[in-house]
mmCIF file of C-alpha atoms and ligand atoms in Angstrom:
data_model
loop_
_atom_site.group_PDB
_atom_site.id
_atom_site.type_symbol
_atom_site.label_atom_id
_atom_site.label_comp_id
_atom_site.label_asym_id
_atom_site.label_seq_id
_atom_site.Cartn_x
_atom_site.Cartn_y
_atom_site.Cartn_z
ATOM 1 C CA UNK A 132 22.296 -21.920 -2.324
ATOM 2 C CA UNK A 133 22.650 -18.488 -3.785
ATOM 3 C CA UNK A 134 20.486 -17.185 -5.615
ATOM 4 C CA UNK A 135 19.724 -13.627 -7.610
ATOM 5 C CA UNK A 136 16.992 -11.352 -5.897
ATOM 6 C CA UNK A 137 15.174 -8.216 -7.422
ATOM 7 C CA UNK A 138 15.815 -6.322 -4.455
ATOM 8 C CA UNK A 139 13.563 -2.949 -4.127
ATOM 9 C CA UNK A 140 16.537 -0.217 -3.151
ATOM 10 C CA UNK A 141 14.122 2.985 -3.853
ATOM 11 C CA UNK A 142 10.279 3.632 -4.214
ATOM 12 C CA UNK A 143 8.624 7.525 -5.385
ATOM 13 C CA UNK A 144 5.365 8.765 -6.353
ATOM 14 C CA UNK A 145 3.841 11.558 -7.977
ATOM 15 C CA UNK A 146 0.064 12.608 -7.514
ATOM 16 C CA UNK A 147 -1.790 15.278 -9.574
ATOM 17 C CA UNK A 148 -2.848 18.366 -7.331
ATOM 18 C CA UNK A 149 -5.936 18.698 -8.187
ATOM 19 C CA UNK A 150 -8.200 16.693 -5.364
ATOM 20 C CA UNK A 151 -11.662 15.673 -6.686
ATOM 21 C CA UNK A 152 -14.208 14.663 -3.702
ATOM 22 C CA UNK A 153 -17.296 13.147 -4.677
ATOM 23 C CA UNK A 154 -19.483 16.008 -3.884
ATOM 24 C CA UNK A 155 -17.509 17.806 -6.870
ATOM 25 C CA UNK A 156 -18.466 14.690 -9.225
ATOM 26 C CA UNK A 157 -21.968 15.308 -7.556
ATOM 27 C CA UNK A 158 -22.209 18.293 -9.369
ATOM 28 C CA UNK A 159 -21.197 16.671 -12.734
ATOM 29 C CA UNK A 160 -23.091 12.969 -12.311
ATOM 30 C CA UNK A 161 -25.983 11.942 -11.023
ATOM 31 C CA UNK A 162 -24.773 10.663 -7.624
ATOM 32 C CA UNK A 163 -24.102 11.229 -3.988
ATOM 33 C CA UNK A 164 -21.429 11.052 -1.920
ATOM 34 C CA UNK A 165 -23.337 8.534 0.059
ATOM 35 C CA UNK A 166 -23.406 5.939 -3.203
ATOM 36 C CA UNK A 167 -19.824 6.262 -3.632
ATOM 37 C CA UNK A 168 -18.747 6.148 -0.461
ATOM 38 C CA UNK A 169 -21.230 2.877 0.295
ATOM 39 C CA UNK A 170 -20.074 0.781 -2.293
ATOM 40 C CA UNK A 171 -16.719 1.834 -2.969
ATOM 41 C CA UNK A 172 -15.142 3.491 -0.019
ATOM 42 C CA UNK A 173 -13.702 6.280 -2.634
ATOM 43 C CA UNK A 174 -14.028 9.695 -1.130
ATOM 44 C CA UNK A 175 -11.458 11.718 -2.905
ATOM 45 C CA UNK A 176 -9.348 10.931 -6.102
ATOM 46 C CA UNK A 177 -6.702 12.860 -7.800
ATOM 47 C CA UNK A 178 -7.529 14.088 -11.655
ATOM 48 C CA UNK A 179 -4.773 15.091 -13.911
ATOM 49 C CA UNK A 180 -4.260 18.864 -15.320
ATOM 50 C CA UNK A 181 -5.004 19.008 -19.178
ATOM 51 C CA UNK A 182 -1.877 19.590 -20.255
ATOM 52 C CA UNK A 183 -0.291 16.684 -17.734
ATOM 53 C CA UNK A 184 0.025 13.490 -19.660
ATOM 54 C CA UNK A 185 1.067 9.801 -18.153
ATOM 55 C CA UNK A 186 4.613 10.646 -18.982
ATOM 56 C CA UNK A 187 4.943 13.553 -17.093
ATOM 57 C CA UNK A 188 3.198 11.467 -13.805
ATOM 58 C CA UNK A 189 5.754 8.567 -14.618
ATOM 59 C CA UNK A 190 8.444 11.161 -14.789
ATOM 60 C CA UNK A 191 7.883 12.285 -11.386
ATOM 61 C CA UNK A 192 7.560 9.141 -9.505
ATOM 62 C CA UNK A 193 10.781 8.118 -11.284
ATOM 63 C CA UNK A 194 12.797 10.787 -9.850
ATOM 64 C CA UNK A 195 11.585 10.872 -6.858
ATOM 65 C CA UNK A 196 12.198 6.516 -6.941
ATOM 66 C CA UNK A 197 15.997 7.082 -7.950
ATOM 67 C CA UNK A 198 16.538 9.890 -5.369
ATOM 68 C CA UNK A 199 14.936 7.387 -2.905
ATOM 69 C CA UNK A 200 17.444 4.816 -4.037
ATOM 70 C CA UNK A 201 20.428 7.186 -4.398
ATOM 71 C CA UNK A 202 20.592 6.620 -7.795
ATOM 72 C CA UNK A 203 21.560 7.782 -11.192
ATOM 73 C CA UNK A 204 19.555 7.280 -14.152
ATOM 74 C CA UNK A 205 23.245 6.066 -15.996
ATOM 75 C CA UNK A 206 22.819 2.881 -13.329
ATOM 76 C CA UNK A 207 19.536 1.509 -15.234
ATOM 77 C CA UNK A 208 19.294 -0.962 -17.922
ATOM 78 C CA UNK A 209 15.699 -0.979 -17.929
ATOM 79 C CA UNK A 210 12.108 0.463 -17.483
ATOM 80 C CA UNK A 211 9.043 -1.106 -17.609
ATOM 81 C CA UNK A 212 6.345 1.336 -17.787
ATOM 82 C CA UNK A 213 2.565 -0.030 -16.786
ATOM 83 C CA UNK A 214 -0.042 2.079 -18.215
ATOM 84 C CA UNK A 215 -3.231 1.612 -19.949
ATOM 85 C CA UNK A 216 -3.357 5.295 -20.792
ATOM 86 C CA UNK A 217 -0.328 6.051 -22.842
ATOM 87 C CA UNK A 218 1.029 9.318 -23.794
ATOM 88 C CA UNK A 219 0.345 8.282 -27.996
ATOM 89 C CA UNK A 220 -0.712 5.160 -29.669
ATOM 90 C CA UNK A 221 2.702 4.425 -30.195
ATOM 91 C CA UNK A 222 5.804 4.169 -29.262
ATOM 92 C CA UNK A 223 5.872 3.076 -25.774
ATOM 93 C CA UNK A 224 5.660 5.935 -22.817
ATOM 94 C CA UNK A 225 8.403 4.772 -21.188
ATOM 95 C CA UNK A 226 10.801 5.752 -24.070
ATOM 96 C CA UNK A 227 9.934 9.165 -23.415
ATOM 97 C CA UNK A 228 10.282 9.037 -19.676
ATOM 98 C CA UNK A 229 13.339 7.180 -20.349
ATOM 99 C CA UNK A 230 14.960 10.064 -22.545
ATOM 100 C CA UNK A 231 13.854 12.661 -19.908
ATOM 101 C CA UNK A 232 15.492 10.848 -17.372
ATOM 102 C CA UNK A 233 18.648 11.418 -19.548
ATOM 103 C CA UNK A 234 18.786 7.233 -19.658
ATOM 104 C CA UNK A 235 20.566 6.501 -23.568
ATOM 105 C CA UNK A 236 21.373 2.780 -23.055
ATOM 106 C CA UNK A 237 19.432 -0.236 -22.326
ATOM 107 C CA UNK A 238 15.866 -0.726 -23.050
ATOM 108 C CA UNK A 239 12.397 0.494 -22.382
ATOM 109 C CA UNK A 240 9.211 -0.216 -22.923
ATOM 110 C CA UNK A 241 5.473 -0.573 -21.862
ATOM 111 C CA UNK A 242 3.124 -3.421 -20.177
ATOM 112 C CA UNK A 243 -0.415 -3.304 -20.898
ATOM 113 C CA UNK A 244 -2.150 -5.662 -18.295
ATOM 114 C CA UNK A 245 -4.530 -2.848 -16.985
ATOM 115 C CA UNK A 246 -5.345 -2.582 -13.412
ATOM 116 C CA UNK A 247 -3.083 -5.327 -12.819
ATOM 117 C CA UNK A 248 -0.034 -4.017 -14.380
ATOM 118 C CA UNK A 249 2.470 -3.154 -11.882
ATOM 119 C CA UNK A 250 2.373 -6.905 -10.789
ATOM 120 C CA UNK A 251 3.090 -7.713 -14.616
ATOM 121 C CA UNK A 252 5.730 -4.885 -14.936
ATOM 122 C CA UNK A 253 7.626 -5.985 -11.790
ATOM 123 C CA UNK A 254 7.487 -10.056 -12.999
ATOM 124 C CA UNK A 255 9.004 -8.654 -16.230
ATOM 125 C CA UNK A 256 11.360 -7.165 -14.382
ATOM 126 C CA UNK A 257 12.207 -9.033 -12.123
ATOM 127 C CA UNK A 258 12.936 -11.843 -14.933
ATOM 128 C CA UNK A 259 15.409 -9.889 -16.551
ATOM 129 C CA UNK A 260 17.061 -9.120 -12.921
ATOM 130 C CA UNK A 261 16.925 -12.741 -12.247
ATOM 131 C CA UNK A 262 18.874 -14.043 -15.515
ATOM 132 C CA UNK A 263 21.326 -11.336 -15.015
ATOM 133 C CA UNK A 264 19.969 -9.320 -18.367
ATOM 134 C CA UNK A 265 19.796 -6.120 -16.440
ATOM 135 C CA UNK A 266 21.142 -4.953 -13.355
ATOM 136 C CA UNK A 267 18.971 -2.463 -11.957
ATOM 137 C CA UNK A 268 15.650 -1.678 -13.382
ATOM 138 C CA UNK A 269 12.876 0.976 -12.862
ATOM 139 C CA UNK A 270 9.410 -0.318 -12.380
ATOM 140 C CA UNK A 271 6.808 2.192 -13.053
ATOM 141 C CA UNK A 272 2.505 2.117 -12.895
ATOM 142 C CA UNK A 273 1.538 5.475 -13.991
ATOM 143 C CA UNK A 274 -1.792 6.553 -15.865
ATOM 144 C CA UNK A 275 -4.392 9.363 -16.403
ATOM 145 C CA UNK A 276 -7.318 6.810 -16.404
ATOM 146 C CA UNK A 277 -9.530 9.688 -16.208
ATOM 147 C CA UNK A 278 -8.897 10.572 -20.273
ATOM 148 C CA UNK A 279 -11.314 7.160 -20.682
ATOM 149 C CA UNK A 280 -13.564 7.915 -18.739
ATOM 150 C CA UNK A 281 -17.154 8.469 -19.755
ATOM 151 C CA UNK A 282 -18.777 11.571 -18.090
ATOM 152 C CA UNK A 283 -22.500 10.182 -18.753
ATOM 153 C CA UNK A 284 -21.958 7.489 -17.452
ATOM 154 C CA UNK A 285 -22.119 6.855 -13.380
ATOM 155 C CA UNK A 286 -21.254 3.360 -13.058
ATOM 156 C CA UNK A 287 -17.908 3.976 -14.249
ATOM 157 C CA UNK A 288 -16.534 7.543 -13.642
ATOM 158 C CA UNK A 289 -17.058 7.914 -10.147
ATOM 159 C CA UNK A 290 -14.495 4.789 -9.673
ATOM 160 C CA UNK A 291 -11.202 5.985 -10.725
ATOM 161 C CA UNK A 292 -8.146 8.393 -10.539
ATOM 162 C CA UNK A 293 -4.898 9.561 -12.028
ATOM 163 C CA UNK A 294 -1.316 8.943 -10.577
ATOM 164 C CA UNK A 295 2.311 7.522 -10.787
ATOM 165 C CA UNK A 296 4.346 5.238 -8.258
ATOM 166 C CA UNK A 297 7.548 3.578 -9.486
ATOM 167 C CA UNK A 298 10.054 1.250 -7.551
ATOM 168 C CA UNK A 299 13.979 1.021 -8.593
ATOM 169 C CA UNK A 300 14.976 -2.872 -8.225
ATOM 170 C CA UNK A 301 18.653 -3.766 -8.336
ATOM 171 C CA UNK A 302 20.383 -7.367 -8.253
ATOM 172 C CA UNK A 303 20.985 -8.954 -4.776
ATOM 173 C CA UNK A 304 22.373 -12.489 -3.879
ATOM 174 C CA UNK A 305 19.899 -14.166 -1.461
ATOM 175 C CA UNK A 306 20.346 -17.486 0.183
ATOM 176 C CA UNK A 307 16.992 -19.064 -2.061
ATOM 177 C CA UNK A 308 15.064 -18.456 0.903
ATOM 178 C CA UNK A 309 11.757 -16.776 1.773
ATOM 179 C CA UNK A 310 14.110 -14.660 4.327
ATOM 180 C CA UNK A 311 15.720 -13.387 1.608
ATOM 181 C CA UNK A 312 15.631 -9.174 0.828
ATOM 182 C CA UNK A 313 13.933 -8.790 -2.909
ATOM 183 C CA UNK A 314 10.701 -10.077 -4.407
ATOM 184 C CA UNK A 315 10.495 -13.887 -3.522
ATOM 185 C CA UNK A 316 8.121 -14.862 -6.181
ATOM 186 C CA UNK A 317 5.230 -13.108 -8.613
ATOM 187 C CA UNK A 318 2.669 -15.378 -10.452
ATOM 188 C CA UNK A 319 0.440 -13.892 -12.900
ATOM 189 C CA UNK A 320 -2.944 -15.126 -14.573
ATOM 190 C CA UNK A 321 -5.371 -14.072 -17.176
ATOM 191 C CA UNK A 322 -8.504 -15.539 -18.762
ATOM 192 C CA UNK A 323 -9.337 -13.710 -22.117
ATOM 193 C CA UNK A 324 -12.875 -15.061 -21.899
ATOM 194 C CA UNK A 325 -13.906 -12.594 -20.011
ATOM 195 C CA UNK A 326 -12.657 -9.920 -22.045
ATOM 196 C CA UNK A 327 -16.339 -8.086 -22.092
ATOM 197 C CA UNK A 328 -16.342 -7.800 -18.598
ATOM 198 C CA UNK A 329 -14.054 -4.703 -18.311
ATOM 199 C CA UNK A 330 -12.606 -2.940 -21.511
ATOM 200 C CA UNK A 331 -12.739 0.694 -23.558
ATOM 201 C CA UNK A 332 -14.804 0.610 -26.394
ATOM 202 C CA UNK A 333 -12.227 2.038 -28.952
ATOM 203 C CA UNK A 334 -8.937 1.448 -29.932
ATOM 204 C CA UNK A 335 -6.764 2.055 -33.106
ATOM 205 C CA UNK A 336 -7.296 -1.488 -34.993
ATOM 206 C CA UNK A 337 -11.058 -1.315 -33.283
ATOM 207 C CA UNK A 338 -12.554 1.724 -33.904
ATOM 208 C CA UNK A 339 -9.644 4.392 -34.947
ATOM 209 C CA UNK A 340 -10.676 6.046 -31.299
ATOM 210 C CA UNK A 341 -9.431 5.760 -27.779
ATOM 211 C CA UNK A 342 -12.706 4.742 -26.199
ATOM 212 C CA UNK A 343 -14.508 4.661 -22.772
ATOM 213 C CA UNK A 344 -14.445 2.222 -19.909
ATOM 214 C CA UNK A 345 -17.421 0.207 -20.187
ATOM 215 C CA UNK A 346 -17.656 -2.421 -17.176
ATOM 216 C CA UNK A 347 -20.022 -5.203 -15.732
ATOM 217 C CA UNK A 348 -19.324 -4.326 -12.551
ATOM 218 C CA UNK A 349 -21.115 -7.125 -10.485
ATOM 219 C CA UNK A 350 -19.326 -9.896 -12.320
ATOM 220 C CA UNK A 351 -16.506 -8.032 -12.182
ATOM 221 C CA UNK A 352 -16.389 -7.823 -7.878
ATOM 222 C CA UNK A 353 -17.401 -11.827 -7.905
ATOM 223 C CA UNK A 354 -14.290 -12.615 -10.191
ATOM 224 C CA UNK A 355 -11.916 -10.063 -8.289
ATOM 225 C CA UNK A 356 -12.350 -11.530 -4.446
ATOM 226 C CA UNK A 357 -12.339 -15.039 -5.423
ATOM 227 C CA UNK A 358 -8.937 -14.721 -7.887
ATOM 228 C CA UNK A 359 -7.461 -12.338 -5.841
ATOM 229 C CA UNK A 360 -7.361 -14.892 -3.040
ATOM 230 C CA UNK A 361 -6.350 -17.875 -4.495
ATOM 231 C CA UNK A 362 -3.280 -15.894 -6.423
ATOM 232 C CA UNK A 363 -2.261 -15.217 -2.828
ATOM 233 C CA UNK A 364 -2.563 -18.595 -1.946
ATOM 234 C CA UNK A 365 -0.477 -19.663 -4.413
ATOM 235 C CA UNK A 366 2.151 -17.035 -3.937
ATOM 236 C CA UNK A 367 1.837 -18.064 0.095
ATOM 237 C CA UNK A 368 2.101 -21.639 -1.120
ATOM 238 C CA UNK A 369 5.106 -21.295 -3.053
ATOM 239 C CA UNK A 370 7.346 -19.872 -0.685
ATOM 240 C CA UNK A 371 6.217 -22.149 1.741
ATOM 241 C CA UNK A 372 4.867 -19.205 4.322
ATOM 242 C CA UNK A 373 1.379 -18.710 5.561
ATOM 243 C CA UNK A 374 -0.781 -15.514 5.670
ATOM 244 C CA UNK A 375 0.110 -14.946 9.111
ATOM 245 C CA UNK A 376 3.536 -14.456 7.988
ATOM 246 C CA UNK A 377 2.633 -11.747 5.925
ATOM 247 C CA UNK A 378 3.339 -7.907 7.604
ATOM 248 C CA UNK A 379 1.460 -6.036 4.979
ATOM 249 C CA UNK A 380 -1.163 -6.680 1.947
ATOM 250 C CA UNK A 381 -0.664 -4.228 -0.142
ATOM 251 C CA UNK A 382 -3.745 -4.761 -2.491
ATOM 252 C CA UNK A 383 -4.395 -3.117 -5.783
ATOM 253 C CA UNK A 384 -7.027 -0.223 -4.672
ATOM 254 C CA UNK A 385 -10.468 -0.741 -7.113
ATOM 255 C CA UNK A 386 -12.908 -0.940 -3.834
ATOM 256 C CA UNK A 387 -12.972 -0.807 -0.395
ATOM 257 C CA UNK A 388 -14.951 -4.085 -0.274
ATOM 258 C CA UNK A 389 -13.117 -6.231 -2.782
ATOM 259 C CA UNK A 390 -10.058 -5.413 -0.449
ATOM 260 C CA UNK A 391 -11.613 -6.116 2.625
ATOM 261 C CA UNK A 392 -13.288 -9.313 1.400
ATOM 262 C CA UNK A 393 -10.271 -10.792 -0.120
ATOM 263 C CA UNK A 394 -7.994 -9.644 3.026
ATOM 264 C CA UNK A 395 -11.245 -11.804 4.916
ATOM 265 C CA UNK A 396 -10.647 -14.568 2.587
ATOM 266 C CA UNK A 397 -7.023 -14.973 3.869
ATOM 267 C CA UNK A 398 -7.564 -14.161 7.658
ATOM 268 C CA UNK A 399 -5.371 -10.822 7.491
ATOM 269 C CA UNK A 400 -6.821 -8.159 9.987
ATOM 270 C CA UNK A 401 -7.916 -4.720 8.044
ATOM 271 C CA UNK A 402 -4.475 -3.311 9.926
ATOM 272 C CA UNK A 403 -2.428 -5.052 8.243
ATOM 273 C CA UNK A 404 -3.732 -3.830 4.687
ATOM 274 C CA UNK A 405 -2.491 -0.710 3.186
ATOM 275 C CA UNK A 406 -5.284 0.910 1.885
ATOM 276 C CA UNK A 407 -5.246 4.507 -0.486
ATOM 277 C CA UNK A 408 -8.386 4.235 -2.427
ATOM 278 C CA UNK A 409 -10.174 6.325 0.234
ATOM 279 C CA UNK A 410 -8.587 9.211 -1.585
ATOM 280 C CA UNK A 411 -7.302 7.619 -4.432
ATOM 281 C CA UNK A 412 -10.018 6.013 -6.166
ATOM 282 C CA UNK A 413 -8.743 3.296 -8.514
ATOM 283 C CA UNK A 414 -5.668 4.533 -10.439
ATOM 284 C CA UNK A 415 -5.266 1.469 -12.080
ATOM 285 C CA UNK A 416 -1.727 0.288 -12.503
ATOM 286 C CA UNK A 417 -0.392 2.885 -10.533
ATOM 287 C CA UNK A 418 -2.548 1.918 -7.592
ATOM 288 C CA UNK A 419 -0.040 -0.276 -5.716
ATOM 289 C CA UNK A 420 3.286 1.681 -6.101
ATOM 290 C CA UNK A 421 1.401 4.758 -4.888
ATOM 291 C CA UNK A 422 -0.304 2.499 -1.791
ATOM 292 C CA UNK A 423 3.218 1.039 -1.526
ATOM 293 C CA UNK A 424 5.040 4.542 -1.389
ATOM 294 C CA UNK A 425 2.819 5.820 0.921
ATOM 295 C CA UNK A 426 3.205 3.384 3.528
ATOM 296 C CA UNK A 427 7.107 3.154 3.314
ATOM 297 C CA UNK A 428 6.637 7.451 3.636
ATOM 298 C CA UNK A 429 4.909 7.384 6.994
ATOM 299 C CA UNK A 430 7.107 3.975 8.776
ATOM 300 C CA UNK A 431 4.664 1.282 8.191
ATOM 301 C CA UNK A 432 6.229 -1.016 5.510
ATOM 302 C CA UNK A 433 9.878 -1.146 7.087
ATOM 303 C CA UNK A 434 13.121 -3.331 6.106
ATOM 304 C CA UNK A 435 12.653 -7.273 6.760
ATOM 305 C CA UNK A 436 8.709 -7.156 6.648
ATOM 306 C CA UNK A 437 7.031 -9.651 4.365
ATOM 307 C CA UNK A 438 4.398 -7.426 1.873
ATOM 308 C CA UNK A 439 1.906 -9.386 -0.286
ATOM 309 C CA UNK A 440 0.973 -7.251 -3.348
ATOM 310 C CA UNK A 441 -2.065 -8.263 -4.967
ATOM 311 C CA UNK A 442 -4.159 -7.470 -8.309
ATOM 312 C CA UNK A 443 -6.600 -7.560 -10.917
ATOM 313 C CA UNK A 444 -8.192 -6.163 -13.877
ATOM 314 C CA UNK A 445 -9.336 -5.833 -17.656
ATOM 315 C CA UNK A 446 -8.695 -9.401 -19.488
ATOM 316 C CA UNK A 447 -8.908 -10.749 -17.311
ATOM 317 C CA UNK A 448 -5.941 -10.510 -15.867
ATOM 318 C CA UNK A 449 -4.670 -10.670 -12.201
ATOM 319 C CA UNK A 450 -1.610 -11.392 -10.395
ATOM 320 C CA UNK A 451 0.451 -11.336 -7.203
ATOM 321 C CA UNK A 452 4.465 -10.871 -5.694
ATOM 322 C CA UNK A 453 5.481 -11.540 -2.508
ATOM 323 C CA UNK A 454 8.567 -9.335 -1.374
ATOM 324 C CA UNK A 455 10.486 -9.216 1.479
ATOM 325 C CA UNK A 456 11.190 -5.362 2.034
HETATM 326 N N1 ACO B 579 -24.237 6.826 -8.036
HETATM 327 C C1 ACO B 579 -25.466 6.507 -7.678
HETATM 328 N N2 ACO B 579 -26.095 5.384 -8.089
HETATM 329 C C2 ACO B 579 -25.406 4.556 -8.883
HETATM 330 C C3 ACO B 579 -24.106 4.836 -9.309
HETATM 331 C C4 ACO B 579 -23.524 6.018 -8.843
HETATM 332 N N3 ACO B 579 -22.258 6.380 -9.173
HETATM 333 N N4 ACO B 579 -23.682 3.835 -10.092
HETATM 334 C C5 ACO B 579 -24.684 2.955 -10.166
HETATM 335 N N5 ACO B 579 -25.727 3.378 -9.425
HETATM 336 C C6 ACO B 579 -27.012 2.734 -9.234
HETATM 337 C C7 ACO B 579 -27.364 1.778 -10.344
HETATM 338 O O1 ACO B 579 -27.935 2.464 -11.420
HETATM 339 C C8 ACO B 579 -28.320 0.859 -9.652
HETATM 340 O O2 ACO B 579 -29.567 1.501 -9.605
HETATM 341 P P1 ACO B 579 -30.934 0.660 -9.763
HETATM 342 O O3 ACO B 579 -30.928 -0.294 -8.610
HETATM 343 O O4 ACO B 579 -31.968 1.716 -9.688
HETATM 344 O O5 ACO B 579 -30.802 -0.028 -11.082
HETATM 345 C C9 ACO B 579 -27.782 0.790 -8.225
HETATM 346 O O6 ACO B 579 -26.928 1.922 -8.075
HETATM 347 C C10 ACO B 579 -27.000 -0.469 -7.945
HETATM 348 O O7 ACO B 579 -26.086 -0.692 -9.001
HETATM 349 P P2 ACO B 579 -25.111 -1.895 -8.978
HETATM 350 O O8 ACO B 579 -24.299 -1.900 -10.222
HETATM 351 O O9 ACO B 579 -25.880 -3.138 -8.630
HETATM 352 O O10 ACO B 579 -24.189 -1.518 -7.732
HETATM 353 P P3 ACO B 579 -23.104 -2.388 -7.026
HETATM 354 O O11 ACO B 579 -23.432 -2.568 -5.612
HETATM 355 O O12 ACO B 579 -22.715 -3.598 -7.828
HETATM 356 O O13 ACO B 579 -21.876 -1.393 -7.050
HETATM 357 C C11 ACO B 579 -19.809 -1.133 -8.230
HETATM 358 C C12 ACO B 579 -21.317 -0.996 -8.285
HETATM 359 C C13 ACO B 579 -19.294 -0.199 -7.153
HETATM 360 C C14 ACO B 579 -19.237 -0.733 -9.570
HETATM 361 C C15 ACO B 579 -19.447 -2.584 -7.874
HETATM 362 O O14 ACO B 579 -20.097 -3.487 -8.726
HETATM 363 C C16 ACO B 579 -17.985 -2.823 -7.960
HETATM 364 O O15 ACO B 579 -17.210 -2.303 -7.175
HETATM 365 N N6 ACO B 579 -17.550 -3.687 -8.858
HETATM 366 C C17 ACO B 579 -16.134 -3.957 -9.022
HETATM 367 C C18 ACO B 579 -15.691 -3.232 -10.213
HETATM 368 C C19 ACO B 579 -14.452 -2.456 -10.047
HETATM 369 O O16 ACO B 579 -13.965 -2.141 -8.984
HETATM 370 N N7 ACO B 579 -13.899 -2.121 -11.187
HETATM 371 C C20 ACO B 579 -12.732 -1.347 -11.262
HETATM 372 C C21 ACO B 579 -11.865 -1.829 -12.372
HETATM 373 S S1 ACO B 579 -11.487 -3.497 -12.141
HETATM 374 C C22 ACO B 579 -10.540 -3.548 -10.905
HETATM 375 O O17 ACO B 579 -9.766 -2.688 -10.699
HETATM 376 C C23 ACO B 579 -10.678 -4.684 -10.004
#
């Protein structure tokens, strides 16, 4: 039977140069190297120049996605933009990376599913792909997460980082099978009663102000490693493959220890997960294009291998793809 596939023909990413290590933050919070390191596995993370906004880190892992995929911006009909940290209120960022890109047809807009965005951008995506309403999209996770953070407070601002990773999908035929090039399936989830557990205290309707990142970060971990799993086993589930198939997890990077205890969940060795957050820290949606472009740069993720992407965040919200590279 054939079948439409999003098939993933380029990948880029674009980092902010100025490196953070946690003996800088030392400096600035109350904390040690030692904490961070301990319970997070974060050693480095990558911090935006003032005058860089989201756009401008979107722009640069979409450029660097199309040259990957030999492409022209003319050959998109869409962009889906992932951010929680977007340039203005309104309208969406990825109208403004779409007119730098010198794009003036189809349609773009933004996804708001937090750390777990880039799995929501690429199911949007991939939907349109998959009922023929465009024929090559660009999938983007970019944000400057460290605008919300609060400086006071240790919990939170020691976790994360700023970055872009985008992926250019284009419409394949596959034979409807799970050996098939292209993403083979995404499932997404989210439970809105634990909205408190993660969020930014401000918004426009809220408070009229952008807000910080406030976070329970215990309940947090216990929902991530448990959700994170069983999405996977339902992704494994539905295309009728076990984890044992899978060449690479390709996790959404919050903490060293959620990914390692959800890859232990599974039964996937610690090779076969790509992890960044080591010097990353969390960069919320972008976190799995940027894990997924660096492991494509050095040879690791190659054509034909089965990658699991995984994630989760403020909403709750979490989901997963499976794609065969
Ligand atoms: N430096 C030093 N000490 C700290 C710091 C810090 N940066 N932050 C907290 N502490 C202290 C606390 O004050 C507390 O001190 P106390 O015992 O004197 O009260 C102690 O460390 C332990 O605090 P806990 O919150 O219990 O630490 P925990 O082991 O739970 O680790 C962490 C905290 C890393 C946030 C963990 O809960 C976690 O990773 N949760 C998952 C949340 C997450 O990753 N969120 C990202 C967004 S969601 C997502 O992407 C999945």
């Amino acid at each position: 039977m054939s079948v439409l596939r999003s098939q993933i023909v380029g990948i880029g990413s674009y980092l902010p140069p100025d490196v953070v290590t946690n003996e800088d933050l030392a400096r600035r919070v109350d904390t040690s190297d030692e904490w961070i390191v301990q319970r997070t596995g974060i050693r480095s993370r990558r911090i935006a120049a003032p005058d860089q906004k989201t756009s401008d880190l979107a722009l640069g892992a979409a450029r660097a996605a199309l040259l990957d995929a030999g492409m022209g911006a003319d050959e998109l009909d869409l962009i889906v933009l992932a951010t929680t940290t977007p340039d203005n209120t309104f309208p969406a960022t990825a109208t403004k990376v779409q007119a730098a890109l010198g794009m003036t047809h189809g349609a773009a807009f933004d996804v708001q599913a937090v750390c777990a965005g880039f799995i929501y951008a690429l199911a949007v995506a991939d939907n349109f792909i998959r009922l023929g309403q465009a024929r090559a999209a660009l999938v983007i996770g970019a944000e400057t997460f460290s605008r919300l953070l609060d400086w006071n407070d240790r919990t939170t601002s020691v976790l994360f980082g700023d970055g872009a990773g985008a992926v250019v999908l284009r419409g394949g035929t596959g034979e409807g099978t799970p050996a098939d090039r292209g993403v083979l399936s995404t499932h997404l989830h989210s439970d809105g009663r634990q909205y408190d557990l993660l969020y930014a205290d401000g918004g426009p309707s809220a408070t009229g102000t952008t807000g910080h990142v406030r976070m329970q970060g215990q309940e947090v971990f216990r929902h991530a490693v448990q959700r994170l799993s069983d999405v996977l086993n339902e992704a494994l589930a539905a295309n009728g493959v076990s984890a044992a198939d899978v060449d690479w997890l390709v996790p959404h990077q919050a903490n060293k220890r959620i990914i390692d205890g959800t890859a232990r969940k599974l039964g996937l060795s610690t090779d076969r997960v790509v992890t960044t957050v080591d010097h990353h820290g969390n960069t919320s949606a972008a976190s799995i294009p940027l894990a997924l472009a660096e492991a494509v740069g050095d040879g690791r993720i190659r054509r034909g291998h089965l990658v699991a992407l995984e994630a989760i965040g403020g909403g709750l919200a979490w989901g997963s793809a499976l794609v065969r590279w």
